mmCIF file of C-alpha atoms in Angstrom:
data_model
loop_
_atom_site.group_PDB
_atom_site.id
_atom_site.type_symbol
_atom_site.label_atom_id
_atom_site.label_comp_id
_atom_site.label_asym_id
_atom_site.label_seq_id
_atom_site.Cartn_x
_atom_site.Cartn_y
_atom_site.Cartn_z
ATOM 1 C CA ASN E 1 100.010 150.586 113.841
ATOM 2 C CA ASP E 2 96.411 149.764 114.559
ATOM 3 C CA ARG E 3 97.345 146.010 112.823
ATOM 4 C CA LEU E 4 100.198 145.934 114.846
ATOM 5 C CA ARG E 5 98.692 146.419 118.239
ATOM 6 C CA CYS E 6 95.894 144.144 117.423
ATOM 7 C CA VAL E 7 98.707 141.619 116.652
ATOM 8 C CA PHE E 8 100.211 142.315 120.179
ATOM 9 C CA ALA E 9 96.914 141.921 121.468
ATOM 10 C CA LEU E 10 96.288 138.404 120.123
ATOM 11 C CA THR E 11 99.822 137.454 121.064
ATOM 12 C CA ALA E 12 99.086 138.623 124.564
ATOM 13 C CA LEU E 13 95.716 136.621 124.625
ATOM 14 C CA PHE E 14 97.103 133.389 123.500
ATOM 15 C CA ALA E 15 100.122 133.613 125.633
ATOM 16 C CA GLY E 16 98.053 134.223 128.607
ATOM 17 C CA SER E 17 95.782 131.314 127.878
ATOM 18 C CA VAL E 18 99.030 129.351 127.970
ATOM 19 C CA LEU E 19 100.062 130.814 130.930
ATOM 20 C CA VAL E 20 96.752 129.777 132.561
ATOM 21 C CA VAL E 21 97.230 126.177 131.250
ATOM 22 C CA LEU E 22 100.575 125.947 132.620
ATOM 23 C CA ALA E 23 99.455 127.245 136.356
ATOM 24 C CA LEU E 24 96.621 124.803 136.278
ATOM 25 C CA HIS E 25 98.345 121.951 135.607
ATOM 26 C CA PRO E 26 99.150 119.753 138.828
ATOM 27 C CA ALA E 27 102.747 119.373 137.686
ATOM 28 C CA VAL E 28 103.503 122.825 137.773
ATOM 29 C CA ALA E 29 101.149 124.382 140.420
ATOM 30 C CA SER E 30 102.019 122.015 143.103
ATOM 31 C CA TRP E 31 104.846 124.156 144.774
ATOM 32 C CA ASP E 32 105.622 122.620 147.891
ATOM 33 C CA SER E 33 108.590 124.166 149.641
ATOM 34 C CA LYS E 34 108.697 121.361 152.227
ATOM 35 C CA GLY E 35 109.291 118.847 149.320
ATOM 36 C CA ILE E 36 111.956 120.525 147.783
ATOM 37 C CA LYS E 37 113.862 121.394 151.216
ATOM 38 C CA SER E 38 113.599 117.538 152.082
ATOM 39 C CA THR E 39 114.490 116.429 148.555
ATOM 40 C CA LEU E 40 117.695 119.236 148.913
ATOM 41 C CA SER E 41 118.651 117.854 152.499
ATOM 42 C CA MET E 42 119.193 114.629 151.213
ATOM 43 C CA GLN E 43 121.982 115.668 148.985
ATOM 44 C CA ASN E 44 124.281 116.400 151.810
ATOM 45 C CA ASN E 45 123.972 115.304 155.714
ATOM 46 C CA LYS E 46 127.361 116.550 156.869
ATOM 47 C CA ASP E 47 126.029 118.816 159.331
ATOM 48 C CA LYS E 48 122.845 120.543 159.859
ATOM 49 C CA ASP E 49 124.217 124.054 159.634
ATOM 50 C CA GLY E 50 125.899 122.906 156.213
ATOM 51 C CA ASP E 51 122.460 121.765 154.676
ATOM 52 C CA SER E 52 120.352 124.679 156.021
ATOM 53 C CA ARG E 53 122.867 127.012 154.199
ATOM 54 C CA GLN E 54 122.767 124.707 151.119
ATOM 55 C CA GLN E 55 118.843 124.521 151.146
ATOM 56 C CA GLN E 56 118.638 128.533 151.362
ATOM 57 C CA ILE E 57 121.064 128.807 148.124
ATOM 58 C CA ASP E 58 119.568 126.253 145.952
ATOM 59 C CA LEU E 59 115.995 127.814 146.691
ATOM 60 C CA ILE E 60 117.315 131.097 145.043
ATOM 61 C CA VAL E 61 119.114 129.388 142.021
ATOM 62 C CA GLN E 62 115.442 128.370 140.284
ATOM 63 C CA PRO E 63 114.315 132.061 140.479
ATOM 64 C CA LEU E 64 117.418 133.434 139.278
ATOM 65 C CA LEU E 65 117.343 131.215 136.129
ATOM 66 C CA ARG E 66 113.771 132.317 135.521
ATOM 67 C CA LEU E 67 114.802 136.075 135.953
ATOM 68 C CA VAL E 68 117.416 135.095 132.778
ATOM 69 C CA ALA E 69 114.760 133.561 130.717
ATOM 70 C CA LEU E 70 112.625 136.618 131.533
ATOM 71 C CA VAL E 71 115.200 138.651 130.128
ATOM 72 C CA VAL E 72 115.630 136.525 127.130
ATOM 73 C CA GLY E 73 111.922 136.551 126.547
ATOM 74 C CA TRP E 74 112.033 140.043 126.323
ATOM 75 C CA SER E 75 114.720 140.005 123.804
ATOM 76 C CA LEU E 76 112.725 138.032 121.352
ATOM 77 C CA THR E 77 109.681 140.201 121.866
ATOM 78 C CA LEU E 78 111.782 143.210 120.526
ATOM 79 C CA SER E 79 113.812 140.941 117.566
ATOM 80 C CA VAL E 80 110.491 140.103 116.291
ATOM 81 C CA TYR E 81 107.194 142.097 117.378
ATOM 82 C CA CYS E 82 108.917 145.213 118.193
ATOM 83 C CA TYR E 83 111.239 145.003 115.100
ATOM 84 C CA GLY E 84 108.260 145.305 112.845
ATOM 85 C CA LEU E 85 107.859 148.827 114.114
ATOM 86 C CA PHE E 86 111.515 149.735 114.234
ATOM 87 C CA ALA E 87 112.489 148.564 111.023
ATOM 88 C CA PRO E 88 110.063 149.858 108.647
ATOM 89 C CA ARG E 89 110.086 153.523 110.321
ATOM 90 C CA PHE E 90 113.721 153.914 110.876
ATOM 91 C CA LEU E 91 115.440 151.578 108.338
ATOM 92 C CA ASP E 92 112.548 152.065 105.442
ATOM 93 C CA PHE E 93 112.186 148.074 105.456
ATOM 94 C CA ASP E 94 109.406 147.243 103.136
ATOM 95 C CA GLN E 95 107.112 144.069 104.345
ATOM 96 C CA ALA E 96 109.373 141.502 102.022
ATOM 97 C CA SER E 97 112.574 143.020 103.564
ATOM 98 C CA LEU E 98 110.882 142.922 107.137
ATOM 99 C CA SER E 99 109.602 139.047 106.453
ATOM 100 C CA ALA E 100 113.360 138.162 105.307
ATOM 101 C CA ALA E 101 115.221 139.663 108.315
ATOM 102 C CA ILE E 102 112.557 137.946 110.931
ATOM 103 C CA SER E 103 112.842 134.673 108.858
ATOM 104 C CA THR E 104 116.601 134.792 108.919
ATOM 105 C CA GLY E 105 116.736 135.649 112.314
ATOM 106 C CA ALA E 106 114.452 132.683 113.289
ATOM 107 C CA VAL E 107 117.001 130.562 111.392
ATOM 108 C CA THR E 108 119.573 131.794 113.004
ATOM 109 C CA THR E 109 118.122 130.962 116.517
ATOM 110 C CA ILE E 110 117.490 127.529 115.608
ATOM 111 C CA ALA E 111 121.135 127.036 114.147
ATOM 112 C CA ALA E 112 122.425 128.215 117.772
ATOM 113 C CA SER E 113 120.318 125.599 119.372
ATOM 114 C CA LEU E 114 121.622 122.922 116.949
ATOM 115 C CA ALA E 115 124.892 124.290 117.571
ATOM 116 C CA PHE E 116 124.854 124.581 121.247
ATOM 117 C CA PRO E 117 126.019 120.926 122.180
ATOM 118 C CA ARG E 118 129.335 121.460 120.256
ATOM 119 C CA ILE E 119 129.579 124.760 121.910
ATOM 120 C CA VAL E 120 128.708 123.257 125.428
ATOM 121 C CA HIS E 121 131.589 120.595 125.141
ATOM 122 C CA LYS E 122 134.135 123.109 123.962
ATOM 123 C CA ILE E 123 133.175 125.526 126.941
ATOM 124 C CA GLY E 124 130.726 124.233 129.242
ATOM 125 C CA ASP E 125 127.078 125.314 129.434
ATOM 126 C CA HIS E 126 127.984 128.085 132.217
ATOM 127 C CA THR E 127 130.210 129.951 130.086
ATOM 128 C CA ALA E 128 127.877 129.161 127.238
ATOM 129 C CA SER E 129 124.883 130.742 128.635
ATOM 130 C CA ALA E 130 126.981 133.729 129.789
ATOM 131 C CA LEU E 131 128.721 134.365 126.473
ATOM 132 C CA GLY E 132 124.943 134.082 125.033
ATOM 133 C CA LEU E 133 123.606 136.475 127.341
ATOM 134 C CA LEU E 134 126.583 139.131 126.452
ATOM 135 C CA SER E 135 126.326 138.599 122.797
ATOM 136 C CA LEU E 136 122.420 139.185 123.046
ATOM 137 C CA SER E 137 123.235 142.399 125.155
ATOM 138 C CA ILE E 138 126.125 143.921 123.092
ATOM 139 C CA CYS E 139 124.150 143.335 119.507
ATOM 140 C CA LEU E 140 120.876 144.059 120.500
ATOM 141 C CA ALA E 141 122.008 147.344 121.642
ATOM 142 C CA GLY E 142 124.044 147.380 118.403
ATOM 143 C CA SER E 143 121.421 146.894 116.367
ATOM 144 C CA SER E 144 119.168 149.713 117.635
ATOM 145 C CA LEU E 145 122.143 151.856 117.480
ATOM 146 C CA VAL E 146 123.712 151.244 113.924
ATOM 147 C CA ARG E 147 121.397 151.779 111.294
ATOM 148 C CA LYS E 148 123.713 152.090 108.496
ATOM 149 C CA PRO E 149 125.503 150.622 106.788
ATOM 150 C CA ILE E 150 122.611 148.380 106.935
ATOM 151 C CA TYR E 151 124.900 145.196 106.492
ATOM 152 C CA LEU E 152 126.441 145.872 109.787
ATOM 153 C CA HIS E 153 123.074 146.444 111.207
ATOM 154 C CA SER E 154 121.938 143.058 109.973
ATOM 155 C CA ALA E 155 125.479 141.555 111.341
ATOM 156 C CA PHE E 156 124.113 142.982 115.189
ATOM 157 C CA TYR E 157 120.577 141.773 114.766
ATOM 158 C CA LEU E 158 121.563 138.254 113.488
ATOM 159 C CA LEU E 159 124.481 138.100 116.268
ATOM 160 C CA ASN E 160 121.920 139.041 118.749
ATOM 161 C CA ARG E 161 119.337 136.167 117.511
ATOM 162 C CA PHE E 162 122.262 133.901 117.774
ATOM 163 C CA GLY E 163 122.832 135.075 121.284
ATOM 164 C CA SER E 164 119.255 134.689 122.322
ATOM 165 C CA GLY E 165 119.144 130.977 120.954
ATOM 166 C CA ILE E 166 122.328 130.193 123.040
ATOM 167 C CA ALA E 167 121.263 131.906 126.108
ATOM 168 C CA ASP E 168 117.563 130.341 126.087
ATOM 169 C CA THR E 169 118.749 126.663 125.216
ATOM 170 C CA ALA E 170 121.564 126.972 128.254
ATOM 171 C CA THR E 171 118.885 128.204 130.673
ATOM 172 C CA ALA E 172 116.374 125.142 130.206
ATOM 173 C CA THR E 173 119.732 123.254 130.585
ATOM 174 C CA LEU E 174 120.715 124.826 133.994
ATOM 175 C CA VAL E 175 117.368 124.453 135.224
ATOM 176 C CA ALA E 176 117.170 120.664 134.648
ATOM 177 C CA ARG E 177 120.842 120.542 136.294
ATOM 178 C CA TYR E 178 119.896 122.345 139.539
ATOM 179 C CA SER E 179 116.821 120.173 139.633
ATOM 180 C CA PRO E 180 117.383 117.546 142.134
ATOM 181 C CA ASN E 181 115.051 114.709 140.929
ATOM 182 C CA ASN E 182 112.710 114.402 138.027
ATOM 183 C CA LYS E 183 109.655 115.733 139.997
ATOM 184 C CA CYS E 184 111.440 118.957 140.440
ATOM 185 C CA ARG E 185 113.024 118.918 137.096
ATOM 186 C CA ALA E 186 109.322 118.770 135.372
ATOM 187 C CA ARG E 187 108.024 121.589 137.724
ATOM 188 C CA ASN E 188 111.196 123.854 137.119
ATOM 189 C CA LEU E 189 110.916 123.624 133.459
ATOM 190 C CA GLY E 190 107.223 124.038 133.623
ATOM 191 C CA PHE E 191 107.759 127.212 135.434
ATOM 192 C CA ILE E 192 110.839 128.290 132.892
ATOM 193 C CA GLN E 193 107.718 127.723 130.368
ATOM 194 C CA SER E 194 105.435 129.938 132.331
ATOM 195 C CA THR E 195 108.078 132.670 132.770
ATOM 196 C CA ARG E 196 108.443 132.637 128.847
ATOM 197 C CA ALA E 197 104.665 132.699 128.522
ATOM 198 C CA ALA E 198 104.448 135.887 130.878
ATOM 199 C CA ALA E 199 107.140 137.585 128.809
ATOM 200 C CA ARG E 200 105.138 137.367 125.657
ATOM 201 C CA ILE E 201 101.954 138.780 127.517
ATOM 202 C CA PHE E 202 103.860 141.817 129.031
ATOM 203 C CA THR E 203 107.078 142.619 127.233
ATOM 204 C CA PRO E 204 104.997 143.550 123.514
ATOM 205 C CA PRO E 205 102.864 146.548 125.097
ATOM 206 C CA LEU E 206 105.658 147.537 127.226
ATOM 207 C CA SER E 207 108.066 147.490 124.281
ATOM 208 C CA GLY E 208 105.307 149.291 122.404
ATOM 209 C CA PHE E 209 105.051 152.156 124.910
ATOM 210 C CA LEU E 210 108.617 152.375 125.452
ATOM 211 C CA PHE E 211 109.464 152.600 121.186
ATOM 212 C CA SER E 212 106.505 155.221 120.876
ATOM 213 C CA LEU E 213 107.833 157.348 123.738
ATOM 214 C CA SER E 214 111.349 157.072 122.425
ATOM 215 C CA CYS E 215 110.344 157.953 118.749
ATOM 216 C CA ASN E 216 111.051 161.647 118.940
ATOM 217 C CA PHE E 217 113.993 161.677 120.921
ATOM 218 C CA LYS E 218 116.842 163.519 119.358
ATOM 219 C CA TYR E 219 119.732 160.824 119.134
ATOM 220 C CA TYR E 220 118.767 157.390 118.523
ATOM 221 C CA PRO E 221 115.054 157.315 118.430
ATOM 222 C CA GLY E 222 113.108 154.299 118.981
ATOM 223 C CA ALA E 223 116.116 152.729 120.737
ATOM 224 C CA LEU E 224 114.874 152.781 124.226
ATOM 225 C CA PRO E 225 113.535 149.585 124.617
ATOM 226 C CA TYR E 226 116.698 147.741 123.180
ATOM 227 C CA LEU E 227 118.832 149.809 125.029
ATOM 228 C CA LEU E 228 116.842 148.768 128.533
ATOM 229 C CA ASN E 229 116.734 145.052 127.318
ATOM 230 C CA SER E 230 120.352 145.230 126.608
ATOM 231 C CA ALA E 231 121.128 146.334 130.127
ATOM 232 C CA PHE E 232 119.298 143.802 132.095
ATOM 233 C CA ALA E 233 120.856 141.039 129.856
ATOM 234 C CA LEU E 234 124.326 142.627 130.951
ATOM 235 C CA LEU E 235 123.119 142.517 134.559
ATOM 236 C CA VAL E 236 122.283 139.202 134.336
ATOM 237 C CA SER E 237 124.981 137.753 132.495
ATOM 238 C CA PRO E 238 127.066 136.696 135.713
ATOM 239 C CA ILE E 239 124.471 134.430 136.922
ATOM 240 C CA PRO E 240 125.516 131.145 135.153
ATOM 241 C CA LEU E 241 129.118 132.044 135.993
ATOM 242 C CA PHE E 242 128.154 132.413 139.828
ATOM 243 C CA LEU E 243 126.405 128.918 139.471
ATOM 244 C CA GLY E 244 129.231 127.339 137.837
ATOM 245 C CA ASP E 245 131.458 128.596 140.321
ATOM 246 C CA ARG E 246 129.105 127.554 143.293
ATOM 247 C CA LEU E 247 129.057 123.982 141.809
ATOM 248 C CA LYS E 248 132.776 123.722 141.511
ATOM 249 C CA ARG E 249 132.964 124.783 145.442
ATOM 250 C CA ARG E 250 130.437 122.055 145.996
ATOM 251 C CA ARG E 251 132.186 119.461 144.428
ATOM 252 C CA LYS E 252 135.461 120.190 146.158
ATOM 253 C CA GLU E 253 133.551 119.959 149.431
ATOM 254 C CA ILE E 254 132.109 116.578 148.699
ATOM 255 C CA ILE E 255 135.796 115.432 147.736
#
């Protein structure tokens, strides 16, 4: 446990340095709301009232996507760092089994990212993002609740990693899609990176605290952080669909 706490601390320190670099970078730190509003106002000049309403909505989109990125980032903490506490204690994993599970999960996440273009071609990026979040939510909860047989637990764990890979890639895609120009796109992608770095800073100690708090629960000990993140993922899963519906309405208005 002491070694894992040291790993958590070192990871948070490294992620904090990344966050500081991103915050000091001029392409990320120069948040000019007037510039964003003026860029957004050029998209549709039909009338002033319509423009102002559209600008207000557009300024909400990116924070919503950052919220999604934060939830997905927390799920990664639970699937890697906190899993190093969960699996040995409640699944009797030795070091070799734990390393194999985490490595296989990483390969699954990479496979999800590689499969993402084909998935988007079939169902669209908004639907892919929503399904990724739903998969993350259901399978993360399932992996913490279903502990035997081990193959069923492993299936939940790997499907959780696959869903997080899809949701993470889709979030970056939607950030780029809802950025009106290259400058805003670079800035918004920088904010997504800083959000992920913030997740790597704050969620390891939070997850460790919730895990230790729930270890003595009568039912499903140690599952508390997984269930909370699963609930948050379920809550944010409609966001991509909301954005997709809004995009369709805008296209109809233009036509």
